[in-house]
Short mmCIF file of N, CA and C in Angstrom, two decimals:
data_model
loop_
_atom_site.label_atom_id
_atom_site.label_comp_id
_atom_site.label_asym_id
_atom_site.label_seq_id
_atom_site.Cartn_x
_atom_site.Cartn_y
_atom_site.Cartn_z
N MET A 23 -0.72 10.64 9.92
CA MET A 23 -1.36 10.02 8.78
C MET A 23 -2.68 10.75 8.23
N GLU A 24 -3.51 10.89 9.25
CA GLU A 24 -4.87 11.22 8.84
C GLU A 24 -4.66 12.86 8.25
N LYS A 25 -3.99 13.57 8.64
CA LYS A 25 -3.73 14.79 8.09
C LYS A 25 -3.27 14.72 6.61
N GLU A 26 -2.26 13.79 6.33
CA GLU A 26 -1.81 13.65 4.98
C GLU A 26 -2.85 12.92 4.00
N TRP A 27 -3.75 12.21 4.55
CA TRP A 27 -4.57 11.63 3.65
C TRP A 27 -5.86 12.39 3.42
N HIS A 28 -6.01 13.55 3.79
CA HIS A 28 -7.17 14.22 3.61
C HIS A 28 -7.39 15.13 2.31
N GLY A 29 -6.11 15.31 1.76
CA GLY A 29 -6.01 16.19 0.63
C GLY A 29 -6.72 15.47 -0.55
N GLU A 30 -6.00 14.77 -1.25
CA GLU A 30 -6.43 14.02 -2.59
C GLU A 30 -6.84 12.68 -2.07
N GLY A 31 -6.75 12.10 -1.03
CA GLY A 31 -6.95 10.78 -0.58
C GLY A 31 -5.68 10.11 -0.39
N ILE A 32 -5.64 8.99 0.00
CA ILE A 32 -4.55 8.07 0.48
C ILE A 32 -3.54 7.81 -0.84
N ALA A 33 -2.38 7.63 -0.44
CA ALA A 33 -1.31 7.07 -1.44
C ALA A 33 -0.38 6.23 -0.58
N SER A 34 -0.17 5.02 -0.94
CA SER A 34 0.93 4.18 -0.36
C SER A 34 1.80 3.60 -1.38
N LEU A 35 2.45 2.84 -0.82
CA LEU A 35 3.35 1.84 -1.74
C LEU A 35 2.97 0.53 -1.19
N HIS A 36 2.35 -0.24 -2.19
CA HIS A 36 1.80 -1.60 -2.07
C HIS A 36 0.89 -1.80 -0.61
N GLY A 37 0.43 -0.74 -0.22
CA GLY A 37 -0.54 -0.68 0.72
C GLY A 37 0.05 -0.69 2.17
N VAL A 38 1.37 -0.81 2.21
CA VAL A 38 1.85 -1.00 3.57
C VAL A 38 2.62 0.15 4.16
N MET A 39 2.98 1.10 3.22
CA MET A 39 3.85 2.33 3.74
C MET A 39 3.64 3.45 3.04
N THR A 40 3.73 4.76 3.45
CA THR A 40 3.54 6.04 2.91
C THR A 40 4.65 6.80 3.35
N SER A 41 4.88 7.85 2.15
CA SER A 41 5.88 8.96 2.52
C SER A 41 5.56 9.74 3.62
N GLY A 42 6.53 10.33 4.20
CA GLY A 42 6.35 11.26 5.38
C GLY A 42 6.41 10.54 6.65
N PHE A 43 6.16 9.06 6.62
CA PHE A 43 6.46 8.28 7.97
C PHE A 43 7.49 7.13 7.74
N PRO A 44 8.81 7.61 7.89
CA PRO A 44 9.95 6.68 7.64
C PRO A 44 9.79 5.63 8.55
N ASN A 45 10.07 4.24 8.21
CA ASN A 45 10.05 3.13 9.01
C ASN A 45 8.86 2.75 9.49
N LEU A 46 7.74 3.41 9.17
CA LEU A 46 6.22 2.79 9.47
C LEU A 46 5.73 1.99 8.47
N PHE A 47 5.52 0.65 8.89
CA PHE A 47 4.86 -0.27 7.94
C PHE A 47 3.37 -0.61 8.62
N PHE A 48 2.49 -0.69 7.85
CA PHE A 48 0.99 -0.85 8.29
C PHE A 48 0.55 -2.05 7.48
N PRO A 49 -0.47 -3.00 8.03
CA PRO A 49 -0.99 -3.87 7.36
C PRO A 49 -2.19 -3.82 6.46
N GLY A 50 -2.27 -2.71 5.46
CA GLY A 50 -3.48 -2.37 4.77
C GLY A 50 -4.55 -1.72 5.53
N PRO A 51 -5.60 -1.83 5.29
CA PRO A 51 -6.28 -2.59 4.30
C PRO A 51 -6.22 -1.64 2.87
N TYR A 52 -6.24 -0.45 3.05
CA TYR A 52 -6.40 0.34 1.81
C TYR A 52 -5.17 0.17 0.94
N GLN A 53 -5.41 -0.17 -0.40
CA GLN A 53 -4.52 -0.27 -1.57
C GLN A 53 -3.67 -1.57 -1.30
N ALA A 54 -4.13 -2.44 -0.55
CA ALA A 54 -3.36 -3.91 -0.40
C ALA A 54 -4.31 -4.96 -0.80
N GLY A 55 -4.03 -5.98 -0.83
CA GLY A 55 -4.86 -7.30 -1.14
C GLY A 55 -5.66 -7.36 0.20
N ALA A 56 -6.86 -8.17 -0.17
CA ALA A 56 -7.64 -8.47 1.06
C ALA A 56 -8.42 -9.73 0.69
N THR A 57 -8.73 -10.47 1.71
CA THR A 57 -9.45 -11.76 1.64
C THR A 57 -10.11 -11.98 2.84
N SER A 58 -11.02 -12.81 2.91
CA SER A 58 -11.79 -13.23 4.18
C SER A 58 -10.70 -13.90 5.21
N ASN A 59 -9.58 -14.56 4.52
CA ASN A 59 -8.62 -15.04 5.55
C ASN A 59 -7.66 -14.17 6.04
N GLN A 60 -7.81 -13.41 6.93
CA GLN A 60 -7.09 -12.16 7.21
C GLN A 60 -5.84 -12.53 7.82
N VAL A 61 -5.79 -13.71 8.30
CA VAL A 61 -4.31 -14.50 8.61
C VAL A 61 -3.35 -14.43 7.61
N TYR A 62 -3.93 -14.85 6.52
CA TYR A 62 -3.08 -15.18 5.28
C TYR A 62 -2.60 -13.94 4.62
N VAL A 63 -3.50 -12.86 4.78
CA VAL A 63 -3.03 -11.54 4.35
C VAL A 63 -1.95 -11.11 5.12
N LEU A 64 -2.00 -11.01 6.54
CA LEU A 64 -1.06 -10.43 7.38
C LEU A 64 0.26 -11.37 7.21
N ASP A 65 0.27 -12.68 6.90
CA ASP A 65 1.33 -13.51 6.75
C ASP A 65 2.09 -13.05 5.72
N GLN A 66 1.33 -12.64 4.35
CA GLN A 66 2.05 -12.23 3.10
C GLN A 66 2.61 -10.80 3.33
N LEU A 67 1.96 -9.99 4.25
CA LEU A 67 2.47 -8.73 4.30
C LEU A 67 3.62 -8.67 5.18
N ALA A 68 3.76 -9.46 6.26
CA ALA A 68 4.86 -9.65 7.40
C ALA A 68 5.92 -10.14 6.54
N TYR A 69 5.68 -11.05 5.52
CA TYR A 69 6.88 -11.68 4.67
C TYR A 69 7.63 -10.24 3.85
N TYR A 70 6.62 -9.64 3.31
CA TYR A 70 6.97 -8.61 2.49
C TYR A 70 7.75 -7.41 3.24
N VAL A 71 7.32 -7.15 4.42
CA VAL A 71 7.95 -6.09 5.11
C VAL A 71 9.39 -6.74 5.60
N ALA A 72 9.29 -7.98 6.07
CA ALA A 72 10.61 -8.52 6.61
C ALA A 72 11.67 -8.46 5.36
N TYR A 73 11.04 -8.81 4.10
CA TYR A 73 12.19 -8.64 3.15
C TYR A 73 12.64 -7.20 2.92
N ILE A 74 11.89 -6.19 2.97
CA ILE A 74 12.30 -4.80 2.96
C ILE A 74 13.32 -4.55 4.07
N ILE A 75 13.06 -4.90 5.08
CA ILE A 75 14.06 -4.54 6.44
C ILE A 75 15.23 -5.34 6.15
N SER A 76 15.12 -6.56 5.85
CA SER A 76 16.54 -7.47 5.60
C SER A 76 17.14 -6.91 4.53
N GLU A 77 16.82 -6.31 3.39
CA GLU A 77 17.31 -5.72 2.25
C GLU A 77 18.03 -4.32 2.72
N ALA A 78 17.25 -3.52 3.44
CA ALA A 78 17.64 -2.26 3.76
C ALA A 78 19.07 -2.38 4.77
N ASP A 79 18.95 -3.59 5.67
CA ASP A 79 19.95 -3.79 6.78
C ASP A 79 20.94 -4.70 6.27
N ARG A 80 21.32 -4.74 5.03
CA ARG A 80 22.46 -5.35 4.45
C ARG A 80 23.76 -4.92 4.94
N ASP A 81 23.81 -3.67 4.98
CA ASP A 81 25.17 -3.03 5.52
C ASP A 81 25.24 -3.26 7.15
N LYS A 82 25.93 -4.12 7.65
CA LYS A 82 25.90 -4.57 9.11
C LYS A 82 26.82 -3.63 9.81
N SER A 83 27.26 -2.57 9.39
CA SER A 83 28.09 -1.65 10.10
C SER A 83 27.37 -1.12 11.25
N ALA A 84 27.93 -1.38 12.57
CA ALA A 84 27.07 -0.81 13.77
C ALA A 84 26.82 0.62 13.72
N THR A 85 27.54 1.39 13.03
CA THR A 85 27.47 2.65 13.10
C THR A 85 26.25 3.29 12.01
N LYS A 86 25.66 2.27 11.39
CA LYS A 86 24.67 2.96 10.38
C LYS A 86 23.21 2.45 10.74
N ARG A 87 22.17 3.27 10.78
CA ARG A 87 21.05 2.89 10.88
C ARG A 87 20.34 3.19 9.62
N PHE A 88 19.31 2.45 9.23
CA PHE A 88 18.66 2.94 7.97
C PHE A 88 17.37 3.54 8.14
N ILE A 89 16.83 4.35 7.14
CA ILE A 89 15.52 4.84 7.16
C ILE A 89 14.95 4.57 5.65
N VAL A 90 13.62 3.84 5.80
CA VAL A 90 13.06 3.28 4.62
C VAL A 90 11.88 4.23 4.50
N GLU A 91 11.51 4.84 3.14
CA GLU A 91 10.48 5.44 2.81
C GLU A 91 10.12 5.33 1.15
N PRO A 92 9.05 5.13 0.98
CA PRO A 92 8.47 5.24 -0.32
C PRO A 92 8.57 6.58 -0.98
N SER A 93 8.93 6.69 -2.08
CA SER A 93 8.99 8.11 -2.91
C SER A 93 7.45 8.35 -3.40
N CYS A 94 7.14 9.78 -3.50
CA CYS A 94 5.93 10.03 -3.78
C CYS A 94 5.70 9.78 -5.03
N ALA A 95 6.58 9.66 -6.18
CA ALA A 95 6.20 9.05 -7.47
C ALA A 95 5.85 7.51 -7.42
N ALA A 96 6.54 6.83 -6.53
CA ALA A 96 6.36 5.39 -6.53
C ALA A 96 4.83 5.16 -5.82
N GLU A 97 4.41 6.05 -4.79
CA GLU A 97 3.17 5.98 -4.16
C GLU A 97 2.03 6.28 -5.41
N GLU A 98 2.22 7.40 -6.07
CA GLU A 98 1.26 7.79 -7.18
C GLU A 98 1.03 6.59 -8.14
N GLU A 99 2.23 5.93 -8.67
CA GLU A 99 2.25 5.09 -9.55
C GLU A 99 1.42 3.93 -9.16
N TRP A 100 1.68 3.46 -7.75
CA TRP A 100 0.87 2.29 -7.13
C TRP A 100 -0.75 2.62 -6.94
N THR A 101 -0.97 3.93 -6.69
CA THR A 101 -2.42 4.30 -6.45
C THR A 101 -3.06 4.19 -7.81
N LEU A 102 -2.23 4.52 -9.00
CA LEU A 102 -2.96 4.36 -10.36
C LEU A 102 -3.30 3.01 -10.53
N GLN A 103 -2.36 2.02 -10.14
CA GLN A 103 -2.50 0.66 -10.31
C GLN A 103 -3.84 0.33 -9.53
N VAL A 104 -4.06 0.63 -8.33
CA VAL A 104 -5.25 0.41 -7.61
C VAL A 104 -6.43 0.83 -8.20
N LEU A 105 -6.44 2.26 -8.43
CA LEU A 105 -7.53 2.69 -9.38
C LEU A 105 -7.99 2.00 -10.57
N MET A 106 -6.80 1.64 -11.31
CA MET A 106 -7.39 0.85 -12.45
C MET A 106 -8.08 -0.33 -12.10
N ARG A 107 -7.96 -0.85 -11.12
CA ARG A 107 -8.51 -2.03 -10.64
C ARG A 107 -9.63 -1.88 -9.73
N ALA A 108 -10.17 -0.56 -9.34
CA ALA A 108 -11.32 -0.30 -8.68
C ALA A 108 -12.42 -0.82 -9.17
N GLN A 109 -12.59 -0.60 -10.58
CA GLN A 109 -13.65 -1.03 -11.21
C GLN A 109 -14.23 -2.37 -10.97
N ASP A 110 -13.29 -3.29 -10.86
CA ASP A 110 -13.48 -4.74 -10.41
C ASP A 110 -14.40 -4.92 -9.04
N LEU A 111 -14.30 -3.78 -8.32
CA LEU A 111 -15.20 -3.56 -6.89
C LEU A 111 -16.53 -2.98 -7.43
N ALA A 112 -16.90 -2.63 -8.60
CA ALA A 112 -17.95 -1.85 -8.73
C ALA A 112 -19.29 -2.41 -8.33
N GLY A 113 -19.30 -3.76 -8.40
CA GLY A 113 -20.58 -4.44 -7.78
C GLY A 113 -20.87 -4.25 -6.43
N VAL A 114 -20.17 -4.08 -5.72
CA VAL A 114 -20.19 -3.74 -4.22
C VAL A 114 -20.50 -2.33 -3.77
N ALA A 115 -20.53 -1.45 -4.84
CA ALA A 115 -20.88 -0.23 -4.54
C ALA A 115 -22.39 0.01 -3.85
N SER A 116 -23.19 -0.94 -4.40
CA SER A 116 -24.62 -0.69 -4.02
C SER A 116 -24.95 -1.39 -2.72
N CYS A 117 -24.00 -2.26 -2.17
CA CYS A 117 -24.12 -3.00 -0.89
C CYS A 117 -24.17 -2.01 0.32
N THR A 118 -25.06 -2.16 0.96
CA THR A 118 -25.34 -0.99 2.30
C THR A 118 -25.53 -1.84 3.46
N PRO A 119 -25.42 -1.15 4.57
CA PRO A 119 -24.50 -0.13 4.68
C PRO A 119 -23.06 -0.46 4.78
N TRP A 120 -22.12 0.28 4.14
CA TRP A 120 -20.74 -0.12 4.10
C TRP A 120 -19.90 0.96 4.00
N TYR A 121 -18.75 1.06 4.61
CA TYR A 121 -17.75 2.19 4.62
C TYR A 121 -17.02 2.51 3.35
N TRP A 122 -16.92 1.48 2.49
CA TRP A 122 -16.44 1.70 1.12
C TRP A 122 -17.34 2.78 0.31
N ASN A 123 -18.48 2.51 0.31
CA ASN A 123 -19.40 3.43 -0.44
C ASN A 123 -19.98 4.58 0.53
N ARG A 124 -19.45 4.84 1.46
CA ARG A 124 -19.86 5.94 2.38
C ARG A 124 -21.52 6.08 2.78
N GLU A 125 -21.81 4.69 2.76
CA GLU A 125 -23.32 4.57 3.10
C GLU A 125 -24.15 5.19 1.97
N VAL A 126 -23.98 4.99 0.87
CA VAL A 126 -24.58 5.35 -0.32
C VAL A 126 -24.72 6.68 -0.45
N ALA A 127 -23.73 7.34 -0.14
CA ALA A 127 -23.70 8.99 -0.13
C ALA A 127 -23.46 9.25 -1.60
N GLN A 128 -24.41 10.29 -2.07
CA GLN A 128 -24.20 10.60 -3.70
C GLN A 128 -22.79 11.42 -3.68
N LEU A 129 -21.73 11.02 -4.34
CA LEU A 129 -20.49 11.54 -4.37
C LEU A 129 -20.38 12.38 -5.74
N ASP A 130 -19.97 13.56 -5.74
CA ASP A 130 -19.44 14.10 -7.07
C ASP A 130 -18.09 13.47 -7.59
N GLU A 131 -17.75 13.73 -8.87
CA GLU A 131 -16.62 12.99 -9.33
C GLU A 131 -15.33 13.13 -8.85
N LYS A 132 -15.15 14.25 -8.31
CA LYS A 132 -13.75 14.57 -7.29
C LYS A 132 -13.80 13.57 -6.23
N GLU A 133 -14.90 13.42 -5.39
CA GLU A 133 -14.98 12.79 -4.15
C GLU A 133 -15.24 11.40 -4.55
N ALA A 134 -15.65 10.89 -5.67
CA ALA A 134 -15.76 9.52 -5.92
C ALA A 134 -14.31 9.02 -6.28
N PHE A 135 -13.56 9.71 -6.93
CA PHE A 135 -12.17 9.58 -7.10
C PHE A 135 -11.27 9.38 -5.89
N LYS A 136 -11.58 10.50 -5.00
CA LYS A 136 -10.67 10.33 -3.58
C LYS A 136 -11.25 9.09 -3.00
N ALA A 137 -12.56 8.74 -2.96
CA ALA A 137 -13.04 7.53 -2.20
C ALA A 137 -12.21 6.29 -2.89
N ALA A 138 -12.19 6.11 -4.18
CA ALA A 138 -11.68 5.08 -4.88
C ALA A 138 -10.16 4.80 -4.40
N ARG A 139 -9.44 5.90 -4.01
CA ARG A 139 -8.14 5.65 -3.62
C ARG A 139 -8.16 4.89 -2.22
N PHE A 140 -9.39 4.50 -1.55
CA PHE A 140 -9.45 4.06 -0.40
C PHE A 140 -9.68 2.58 -0.80
N CYS A 141 -9.68 2.10 -1.93
CA CYS A 141 -10.06 0.73 -2.18
C CYS A 141 -9.01 -0.33 -1.84
N ILE A 142 -9.40 -1.56 -2.02
CA ILE A 142 -8.46 -2.50 -1.91
C ILE A 142 -7.87 -2.88 -3.24
N TRP A 143 -6.90 -3.87 -3.36
CA TRP A 143 -6.59 -4.34 -4.84
C TRP A 143 -7.61 -5.01 -5.36
N GLY A 144 -8.22 -4.62 -6.48
CA GLY A 144 -9.53 -5.16 -6.89
C GLY A 144 -9.41 -6.38 -7.78
N GLN A 145 -8.36 -6.93 -7.94
CA GLN A 145 -8.18 -8.26 -8.79
C GLN A 145 -7.89 -9.33 -7.59
N GLY A 146 -8.31 -9.06 -6.49
CA GLY A 146 -8.07 -10.40 -5.51
C GLY A 146 -6.69 -10.53 -5.02
N ILE A 147 -6.78 -11.45 -3.86
CA ILE A 147 -5.38 -11.70 -3.27
C ILE A 147 -4.44 -12.34 -4.09
N LYS A 148 -4.93 -13.24 -4.78
CA LYS A 148 -3.70 -14.07 -5.65
C LYS A 148 -3.01 -13.04 -6.58
N SER A 149 -3.56 -12.14 -7.17
CA SER A 149 -3.20 -11.07 -8.13
C SER A 149 -2.31 -10.30 -7.27
N TYR A 150 -2.71 -9.74 -6.00
CA TYR A 150 -1.96 -8.83 -5.23
C TYR A 150 -0.72 -9.46 -4.75
N VAL A 151 -0.64 -10.73 -4.39
CA VAL A 151 0.28 -11.32 -3.79
C VAL A 151 1.40 -11.61 -5.10
N GLU A 152 1.00 -12.00 -6.07
CA GLU A 152 1.88 -12.11 -7.42
C GLU A 152 2.50 -10.96 -7.87
N THR A 153 1.92 -9.82 -7.52
CA THR A 153 2.29 -8.37 -7.95
C THR A 153 3.45 -7.97 -6.84
N ILE A 154 3.30 -8.27 -5.56
CA ILE A 154 4.39 -7.79 -4.55
C ILE A 154 5.51 -9.05 -4.77
N GLU A 155 5.11 -10.12 -5.12
CA GLU A 155 6.25 -11.11 -5.17
C GLU A 155 7.13 -10.61 -6.46
N GLY A 156 6.27 -10.17 -7.52
CA GLY A 156 7.28 -9.74 -8.49
C GLY A 156 8.12 -8.62 -8.15
N TRP A 157 7.54 -7.73 -7.53
CA TRP A 157 8.44 -6.56 -7.02
C TRP A 157 9.51 -6.98 -6.36
N ARG A 158 9.36 -7.96 -5.59
CA ARG A 158 10.44 -8.48 -4.60
C ARG A 158 11.45 -9.37 -5.37
N HIS A 159 10.98 -10.12 -6.30
CA HIS A 159 11.97 -10.83 -7.16
C HIS A 159 12.93 -9.92 -8.14
N GLU A 160 12.36 -8.86 -8.46
CA GLU A 160 13.16 -7.75 -9.15
C GLU A 160 14.51 -7.52 -8.50
N GLY A 161 14.10 -7.34 -6.92
CA GLY A 161 15.44 -7.24 -6.31
C GLY A 161 16.12 -5.79 -6.24
N ARG A 162 15.43 -4.89 -6.76
CA ARG A 162 15.64 -3.51 -7.03
C ARG A 162 15.26 -2.60 -5.81
N MET A 163 14.34 -2.77 -5.03
CA MET A 163 13.63 -1.99 -3.98
C MET A 163 13.01 -0.89 -4.55
N ALA A 164 12.43 -1.00 -5.80
CA ALA A 164 11.98 0.11 -6.65
C ALA A 164 11.07 0.88 -5.78
N GLY A 165 11.22 2.26 -5.99
CA GLY A 165 10.09 3.00 -5.51
C GLY A 165 10.46 3.54 -3.95
N LEU A 166 11.49 2.70 -3.50
CA LEU A 166 11.85 3.00 -1.90
C LEU A 166 13.24 4.05 -1.92
N ASP A 167 13.13 4.81 -1.07
CA ASP A 167 14.37 5.72 -0.69
C ASP A 167 14.85 5.21 0.62
N ILE A 168 16.04 4.69 0.50
CA ILE A 168 16.74 3.97 1.81
C ILE A 168 17.95 4.99 1.97
N ARG A 169 17.98 5.32 3.34
CA ARG A 169 19.15 6.39 3.63
C ARG A 169 19.81 5.68 4.83
N TYR A 170 21.00 6.09 5.10
CA TYR A 170 21.63 5.56 5.99
C TYR A 170 22.34 6.62 7.02
N ARG A 171 22.33 6.60 8.23
CA ARG A 171 22.98 7.63 8.92
C ARG A 171 23.79 6.98 10.23
#
């Protein structure tokens, strides 16, 4: 994953999976919701991942295994959503020392954009949970490539 994320910065779908790593789910923190109650975040992400796995496993045929991976287009769309909300975190940019602002390093525009891709969902945990719940309630598994073999 490190090699994949050094080009233009990270891209994920909902902060829990990335293309090139099928069936790998991770609990944020980049591009996902965050709060001081990490147990709540992990509970929400576990519920979300369980939904994806159960939906992908609807075909109960013993001969079929599934592979779940987000599309690159869906990752970029989500990343743009995260970037649009990154300005909500602008107030913490001057807090030091901190890994989000790279210890107050002066970044050029390209590096600042790349660093912003490492943000959390800037509108808070409630907005993030509502967003992934909305995705789940659509029932389309939008942005996921599910293959069976």
